[in-house]
Amino acid sequence: MSHSKLAGIFNKDEKKVDWHDKALWFVRHKRDLSVHEVKGWEELRNLGHGIKAHTLSHLDVYLEQFEANALKNGVQVHWAANGDEHNQIVHGILKENHAKKVVKSKSMLTEECHLNPFLEANDIEVIDTDLGERIVQLAKEQPSHIVLPAIHKNKLEVDELFQEHLGTKPCNGDPQYLTGEARKHLREKFIHADAAITGVNFAIAENGGFVVCTNEGNADMGAHLAAVHIACMGVEKIIPKQEHLGVFLRLLARSATGQPITTYSSHFRKPRKDTKMHIVIVDNGRSEQLSRPDFRASLHCIRCGACMNTCPIYRRSGGHSYDATIPGPIGSILSPGKDLTKYSTLPFASTLCGSCSDVCPVKIDIHTQLYKWRQIIGKETPQPFIKKKSMAAMGKIFSKPSLYGKVGAVAHWALRTLPKSLINSWPNIWGKTRDLPVGHKQSFDQWYKERENNKKDDQK
Ligand code: SF4
């Protein structure tokens, strides 16, 4: 389904749209307050951008360096070309270790590879341990935001969900009670887990270590209790040096939630005594994106979610309207790279206001890339007949000032005199959700010329 149709479904609940919008704007505002406290924030962003650009242009070198160091540390390293390979590798490790119960901390990569349904189909229990992720898992939904996966659900909905699945008492959405119950439920799962899966925020080439950032400590709980730790990372998570963490950790937390640092920045380097540690390095379309000069910088993304929090479209259409693992502005750049036809409507889900690029901690030119996708999609995918014809006609009109003036006069006349029902009839797709202004009797051009003439007359 197109983005606009799915957004239409979300928009039916006006109250929800309102608090969704406000909740995300609140996070954006917190981000602003937090970054304004950092002297040299722009320099930090430039540095983040530069390190990422350098790393991506030497990706092979740094990935191999990381592998060699991780192997030296006693970590087993696996390479997956795509999601299927990733899932097979993870399943193979679990099978080898007779693991039937798995706890997973938030990892958008495993969402992207659809790991949960794959493992469940192979008779393995997977429990998402990030609270927001657990909520959407119980609701059998996808995360709607990369940092706030259940932001589309209010506390009353969570109350009902927990009553149904965790047997809690009705509490009118009392957050303290609900979090306490979730904690009890998850502790049980942590204690009995055979293996833990985590994502990776940053993998350090020079020492083979990696860092996982959470606010709930769930990655640590899982990885420190289970006998097997599997960390899954996209190839773009690599950074050259430990000292670069100082740049990215500061950028990430402030941009994501306005915190100076995430509550837990857990550093992993080697397996504990009598345990195993595996790293699965996944491509899944990233090399292809790297090969597109116009879109290469999208791989700089450190998954802070700031572009979603600020986007007027995302805030009012909800993450599920993107029908993709990564929603919002950055998702609308990454998804068409995977399937141009399926995700052809996403780059159009933007006002191109540029707010996403302004807040992006690693200075990705998000709105420029969205605009570039539009040009490609217009040429390479089937467009609705009316849109195609009307855009071609508009192109001709806009390129000839005299024609533009004449058509404008007719349009203003029509907007002044014709009934709204006719103006907003079916060929006018815009009219479904927008009221066009009342037409003017005089065009800007006529008004300007008249003013200049009056000025001349006054000077005489
Ligand atoms: S594109 Fe930038 S703002 Fe958006 S999630 Fe990635 S790093 Fe954050």
XYZ file of C-alpha atoms and ligand atoms in Angstrom:
468
model
C 0.000 0.000 0.000
C 1.246 3.532 -0.717
C 2.503 5.795 2.060
C -0.408 8.181 1.619
C -2.993 5.384 1.969
C -1.341 4.018 5.116
C -1.003 7.551 6.488
C -4.713 8.011 5.814
C -5.430 5.045 8.107
C -3.287 6.542 10.902
C -4.897 9.946 10.365
C -8.377 8.608 11.116
C -7.607 8.798 14.834
C -7.085 12.549 15.175
C -6.412 12.382 18.899
C -3.627 9.883 18.348
C -2.108 11.972 15.568
C -2.102 14.928 17.921
C -0.276 13.269 20.815
C 2.075 11.391 18.474
C 3.019 14.717 16.920
C 3.437 16.404 20.312
C 5.364 13.524 21.886
C 7.933 13.506 19.085
C 8.210 17.272 19.020
C 8.905 17.123 22.773
C 11.864 14.805 22.063
C 13.057 17.097 19.285
C 12.890 20.045 21.708
C 14.892 18.101 24.314
C 17.478 17.429 21.617
C 17.715 21.155 20.856
C 18.251 22.087 24.508
C 20.870 19.402 24.885
C 22.897 20.194 21.763
C 22.891 23.914 22.479
C 24.793 23.166 25.665
C 27.705 21.724 23.692
C 30.208 24.259 22.523
C 31.398 23.292 19.082
C 28.390 21.104 18.277
C 28.735 21.915 14.578
C 32.412 20.933 14.653
C 31.421 17.673 16.317
C 28.901 17.029 13.530
C 31.546 17.813 10.905
C 33.928 15.432 12.613
C 31.287 12.676 12.708
C 30.557 13.217 9.032
C 34.247 13.181 8.134
C 35.033 10.003 10.087
C 32.101 8.196 8.490
C 33.010 9.372 4.970
C 36.623 8.288 5.466
C 35.598 4.905 6.901
C 33.167 4.157 4.090
C 35.819 4.937 1.503
C 38.145 2.391 3.183
C 35.447 -0.022 4.297
C 37.216 -3.198 3.180
C 40.391 -2.247 5.059
C 38.636 -1.451 8.335
C 36.321 -4.474 8.208
C 39.268 -6.812 7.697
C 41.202 -5.109 10.468
C 38.192 -5.503 12.751
C 37.837 -9.185 11.871
C 41.521 -9.898 12.522
C 41.398 -8.179 15.921
C 38.102 -9.797 16.926
C 39.526 -13.240 16.065
C 42.600 -12.456 18.192
C 40.222 -11.618 21.046
C 38.647 -15.071 20.798
C 35.457 -13.923 19.057
C 34.058 -15.979 16.170
C 33.349 -13.809 13.124
C 30.803 -14.614 10.405
C 29.975 -12.786 7.171
C 26.473 -12.639 5.700
C 25.746 -11.293 2.221
C 22.034 -10.907 2.897
C 19.238 -11.373 5.409
C 18.741 -15.073 4.650
C 22.404 -15.830 5.234
C 22.319 -13.826 8.443
C 19.342 -15.808 9.729
C 20.919 -19.141 8.743
C 24.159 -18.233 10.524
C 22.366 -17.179 13.724
C 20.232 -20.309 13.630
C 23.328 -22.456 13.048
C 25.049 -20.980 16.121
C 21.949 -21.515 18.268
C 21.568 -25.102 17.042
C 25.207 -25.879 17.704
C 24.752 -24.657 21.281
C 21.369 -26.351 21.806
C 19.840 -22.958 22.498
C 16.061 -22.930 22.545
C 15.422 -19.701 24.459
C 16.897 -16.442 23.222
C 16.756 -12.915 24.590
C 17.354 -10.125 22.137
C 18.135 -6.488 22.780
C 17.054 -3.863 20.300
C 18.551 -4.460 16.883
C 17.074 -2.892 13.762
C 19.288 -5.179 11.668
C 17.576 -8.311 12.972
C 14.218 -6.607 12.235
C 15.460 -5.888 8.719
C 16.408 -9.570 8.265
C 13.116 -10.781 9.827
C 15.058 -12.900 12.281
C 12.262 -13.386 14.837
C 9.763 -15.148 12.555
C 12.599 -17.228 11.117
C 13.746 -18.462 14.532
C 10.187 -18.994 15.753
C 9.488 -21.125 12.686
C 12.513 -23.174 13.766
C 11.077 -23.764 17.211
C 13.200 -21.189 19.048
C 11.657 -18.704 21.486
C 12.913 -15.132 20.899
C 12.041 -12.460 23.421
C 12.693 -8.809 22.652
C 13.887 -7.290 25.901
C 13.791 -3.577 25.161
C 10.497 -2.507 26.762
C 9.188 -0.736 23.661
C 10.218 -3.678 21.481
C 8.547 -6.143 23.835
C 5.341 -4.104 23.651
C 5.263 -4.226 19.854
C 6.271 -7.887 19.879
C 3.311 -8.727 22.139
C 1.059 -6.667 19.864
C 2.459 -8.556 16.834
C 3.478 -5.283 15.233
C 6.662 -3.793 13.786
C 8.523 -1.033 15.663
C 7.229 2.314 14.418
C 10.372 4.270 15.356
C 14.004 3.189 15.563
C 14.599 4.602 19.055
C 11.041 4.667 20.426
C 9.584 1.490 18.920
C 6.176 1.742 20.619
C 5.696 5.506 20.365
C 2.426 4.899 18.492
C 0.889 3.167 21.521
C -0.555 5.021 24.507
C -0.380 3.743 28.069
C -3.991 2.479 28.056
C -3.242 0.315 25.037
C -0.152 -1.055 26.838
C -2.285 -1.709 29.943
C -4.708 -3.833 27.888
C -1.884 -5.632 26.104
C -0.157 -6.571 29.370
C -3.436 -7.789 30.894
C -3.898 -10.072 27.916
C -0.333 -11.398 27.650
C 1.282 -10.945 31.062
C -1.808 -11.326 33.245
C -1.464 -7.897 34.874
C -4.305 -6.155 36.718
C -6.161 -3.261 35.080
C -4.319 -0.102 36.226
C -5.613 2.704 34.032
C -2.246 2.823 32.299
C -0.169 3.393 35.449
C 3.364 3.540 33.935
C 5.111 2.603 37.177
C 3.014 -0.517 37.707
C 3.299 -1.528 34.050
C 7.097 -1.101 33.964
C 7.424 -3.040 37.229
C 5.428 -5.931 35.774
C 7.424 -5.824 32.527
C 10.625 -5.959 34.555
C 9.469 -9.074 36.465
C 8.418 -10.750 33.228
C 11.704 -9.933 31.475
C 13.913 -10.932 34.442
C 12.488 -14.451 34.185
C 13.339 -14.513 30.497
C 16.895 -13.241 31.106
C 17.563 -15.848 33.788
C 16.444 -18.772 31.640
C 17.903 -17.662 28.304
C 20.350 -19.992 26.543
C 21.672 -17.256 24.264
C 21.587 -13.480 23.877
C 21.452 -11.527 20.654
C 22.410 -7.856 20.578
C 22.835 -5.228 17.925
C 26.031 -3.204 17.540
C 26.147 0.580 17.565
C 29.858 0.936 16.872
C 32.489 -1.686 15.998
C 36.085 -0.579 16.486
C 38.540 -1.716 13.827
C 41.745 -1.078 15.797
C 40.867 -3.423 18.673
C 38.013 -5.665 17.515
C 35.707 -4.403 20.267
C 32.159 -3.145 19.903
C 29.722 -0.932 21.774
C 26.003 -1.389 22.363
C 23.975 1.577 23.619
C 20.753 1.085 25.587
C 18.825 3.017 28.175
C 17.471 -0.031 29.983
C 20.602 -2.145 30.387
C 18.904 -5.031 28.620
C 21.842 -5.772 26.320
C 24.120 -6.225 29.354
C 21.590 -8.378 31.192
C 21.242 -10.690 28.212
C 24.902 -10.874 27.252
C 26.152 -11.335 30.829
C 23.757 -14.071 31.821
C 23.648 -16.269 28.725
C 26.397 -18.679 27.715
C 26.359 -17.492 24.105
C 26.370 -13.894 22.873
C 25.654 -13.213 19.196
C 26.172 -9.616 18.060
C 24.722 -8.694 14.668
C 26.038 -5.669 12.816
C 25.674 -4.009 9.433
C 28.969 -3.343 7.632
C 28.518 0.410 8.088
C 28.809 0.204 11.889
C 32.576 0.115 11.732
C 34.675 3.030 13.014
C 38.482 3.072 12.780
C 39.551 3.941 16.328
C 38.483 3.758 19.948
C 38.988 7.525 20.261
C 36.246 8.090 17.649
C 33.717 6.789 20.152
C 34.060 10.119 21.963
C 32.585 11.817 18.908
C 29.790 9.387 18.132
C 28.573 8.645 21.644
C 28.135 12.365 22.249
C 26.340 12.866 18.951
C 24.108 9.826 19.298
C 22.509 10.274 22.711
C 21.948 14.012 22.402
C 20.361 13.651 18.979
C 18.243 10.672 19.965
C 16.687 11.731 23.254
C 18.484 14.859 24.428
C 20.484 12.873 26.991
C 24.181 13.749 27.353
C 24.969 10.027 27.137
C 22.919 6.839 26.862
C 22.372 5.252 30.275
C 24.368 2.177 29.263
C 27.176 2.286 26.715
C 28.334 -1.311 27.012
C 31.763 -2.199 25.676
C 32.361 -5.792 24.583
C 35.661 -7.188 23.441
C 36.051 -10.879 24.242
C 33.960 -13.745 25.604
C 33.840 -14.287 29.353
C 35.332 -17.495 30.741
C 33.395 -20.569 29.557
C 31.151 -18.554 27.242
C 31.130 -17.898 23.502
C 30.915 -14.691 21.545
C 30.000 -14.436 17.868
C 29.797 -11.444 15.551
C 27.759 -11.603 12.363
C 28.736 -8.901 9.855
C 25.945 -8.276 7.376
C 25.829 -6.564 3.989
C 22.199 -6.970 2.861
C 22.229 -4.272 0.181
C 24.676 -1.900 1.862
C 27.444 -2.399 -0.745
C 24.939 -1.575 -3.446
C 23.970 1.626 -1.645
C 27.674 2.403 -1.268
C 28.042 2.126 -5.025
C 25.480 4.903 -5.615
C 27.418 8.185 -5.270
C 24.244 10.217 -4.677
C 23.085 8.000 -1.816
C 26.361 6.759 -0.314
C 26.176 9.217 2.571
C 22.961 7.566 3.803
C 25.270 4.866 5.208
C 26.673 7.435 7.660
C 23.467 7.045 9.665
C 24.005 6.253 13.349
C 20.287 5.499 13.899
C 19.529 8.304 16.339
C 15.985 8.897 15.060
C 16.307 12.702 15.148
C 15.183 13.035 11.533
C 11.956 11.214 12.439
C 11.291 13.348 15.510
C 11.571 16.544 13.521
C 9.823 15.451 10.317
C 6.343 17.023 9.998
C 5.221 14.131 7.804
C 6.519 11.374 10.073
C 5.052 12.990 13.173
C 1.622 13.172 11.588
C 1.574 9.936 9.625
C 3.182 7.479 12.086
C 6.032 5.053 11.495
C 3.867 2.201 10.177
C 2.773 4.317 7.210
C 6.258 3.753 5.726
C 5.797 -0.042 5.712
C 9.573 -0.437 6.069
C 11.993 -1.487 8.813
C 13.471 2.012 9.003
C 10.724 4.611 8.689
C 10.915 8.380 8.341
C 13.267 10.469 6.224
C 16.331 8.197 6.362
C 14.195 5.105 5.760
C 12.762 6.816 2.687
C 16.295 6.962 1.280
C 17.373 3.455 2.305
C 14.211 1.552 1.302
C 14.003 2.536 -2.404
C 17.579 1.263 -2.740
C 16.249 -2.179 -1.806
C 13.052 -2.189 -3.864
C 12.382 0.850 -6.011
C 8.847 -0.095 -7.011
C 7.635 -1.210 -3.588
C 8.948 1.912 -1.858
C 8.384 4.376 -4.710
C 6.008 6.561 -2.698
C 8.348 7.101 0.263
C 10.634 9.857 -1.084
C 7.444 11.824 -1.805
C 6.432 11.635 1.870
C 8.411 14.779 2.571
C 7.903 18.515 2.411
C 11.619 18.841 1.532
C 11.768 21.447 4.302
C 15.276 20.245 5.187
C 14.676 19.991 8.926
C 15.921 16.377 8.832
C 19.261 17.457 7.348
C 19.526 20.254 9.916
C 19.258 17.916 12.904
C 21.191 14.951 11.507
C 24.237 14.521 13.779
C 26.392 13.186 10.945
C 25.238 15.792 8.443
C 23.560 13.538 5.903
C 22.001 15.646 3.135
C 18.714 13.815 3.650
C 16.335 16.124 1.806
C 18.673 16.387 -1.203
C 18.804 12.598 -1.424
C 15.005 12.373 -1.165
C 14.747 14.816 -4.051
C 17.213 12.727 -6.068
C 15.172 9.562 -5.513
C 12.095 11.418 -6.764
C 13.823 12.152 -10.041
C 14.860 8.498 -10.462
C 11.446 7.173 -9.441
C 9.698 9.543 -11.861
C 11.745 8.042 -14.704
C 11.994 4.405 -13.682
C 8.692 3.419 -12.080
C 5.125 3.545 -13.379
C 3.405 6.737 -12.252
C -0.377 7.378 -12.102
C -1.608 8.545 -15.526
C -3.041 11.844 -14.235
C 0.096 12.665 -12.272
C 2.343 11.946 -15.240
C 0.315 14.036 -17.676
C -0.335 16.903 -15.288
C 3.345 17.123 -14.272
C 4.443 17.153 -17.936
C 1.927 19.944 -18.616
C 3.067 21.878 -15.529
C 6.672 21.545 -16.681
C 5.790 23.230 -19.980
C 3.772 25.960 -18.280
C 6.473 26.762 -15.719
C 9.151 26.997 -18.408
C 7.285 29.713 -20.395
C 6.545 32.896 -18.410
C 3.925 34.188 -20.890
C 2.061 30.850 -20.823
C 2.379 30.752 -17.029
C 0.748 34.206 -16.823
C -2.174 33.190 -19.051
C -2.801 29.841 -17.323
C -2.484 31.550 -13.930
C -5.180 34.083 -14.876
C -7.544 31.273 -15.924
C -6.788 29.318 -12.737
C -7.493 32.362 -10.559
C -10.721 32.980 -12.440
C -11.735 29.315 -11.910
C -10.898 29.463 -8.205
C -12.996 32.621 -7.846
C -16.053 31.522 -9.755
C -16.400 27.717 -9.975
C -18.043 25.788 -7.116
C -15.667 23.927 -4.743
C -17.324 20.602 -5.541
C -16.161 20.980 -9.140
C -12.655 22.166 -8.272
C -12.124 19.322 -5.823
C -13.637 16.630 -8.072
C -11.799 13.347 -8.726
C -9.045 14.433 -11.184
C -7.748 16.891 -8.586
C -6.009 14.494 -6.162
C -4.671 17.447 -4.156
C -8.199 18.661 -3.529
C -8.960 15.560 -1.430
C -7.017 16.928 1.510
C -6.324 20.557 0.658
C -8.476 23.614 0.236
C -7.117 25.842 -2.487
C -7.174 29.580 -1.732
C -9.708 31.927 -3.314
C -8.392 33.241 -6.635
C -7.186 36.830 -6.971
C -8.357 39.261 -9.598
C -4.863 40.561 -10.156
C -1.709 38.481 -10.590
C 1.522 39.297 -8.744
C 3.046 40.363 -12.049
C 0.193 42.802 -12.748
C 0.325 44.125 -9.170
C 4.098 44.656 -9.392
C 3.932 46.448 -12.741
C 1.118 48.660 -11.450
C 3.149 49.555 -8.365
C 6.224 50.433 -10.428
C 4.106 52.624 -12.738
C 2.569 54.380 -9.747
C 6.056 55.030 -8.359
C 7.139 56.554 -11.671
C 4.012 58.731 -11.760
C 4.729 59.937 -8.208
C 8.284 60.893 -9.164
C 7.155 63.010 -12.104
S 19.754 10.032 9.157
Fe 20.795 11.278 10.693
S 19.106 12.076 11.949
Fe 18.246 10.329 10.811
S 18.514 8.568 12.156
Fe 20.319 8.646 10.829
S 21.850 9.802 11.990
Fe 19.868 10.200 12.947
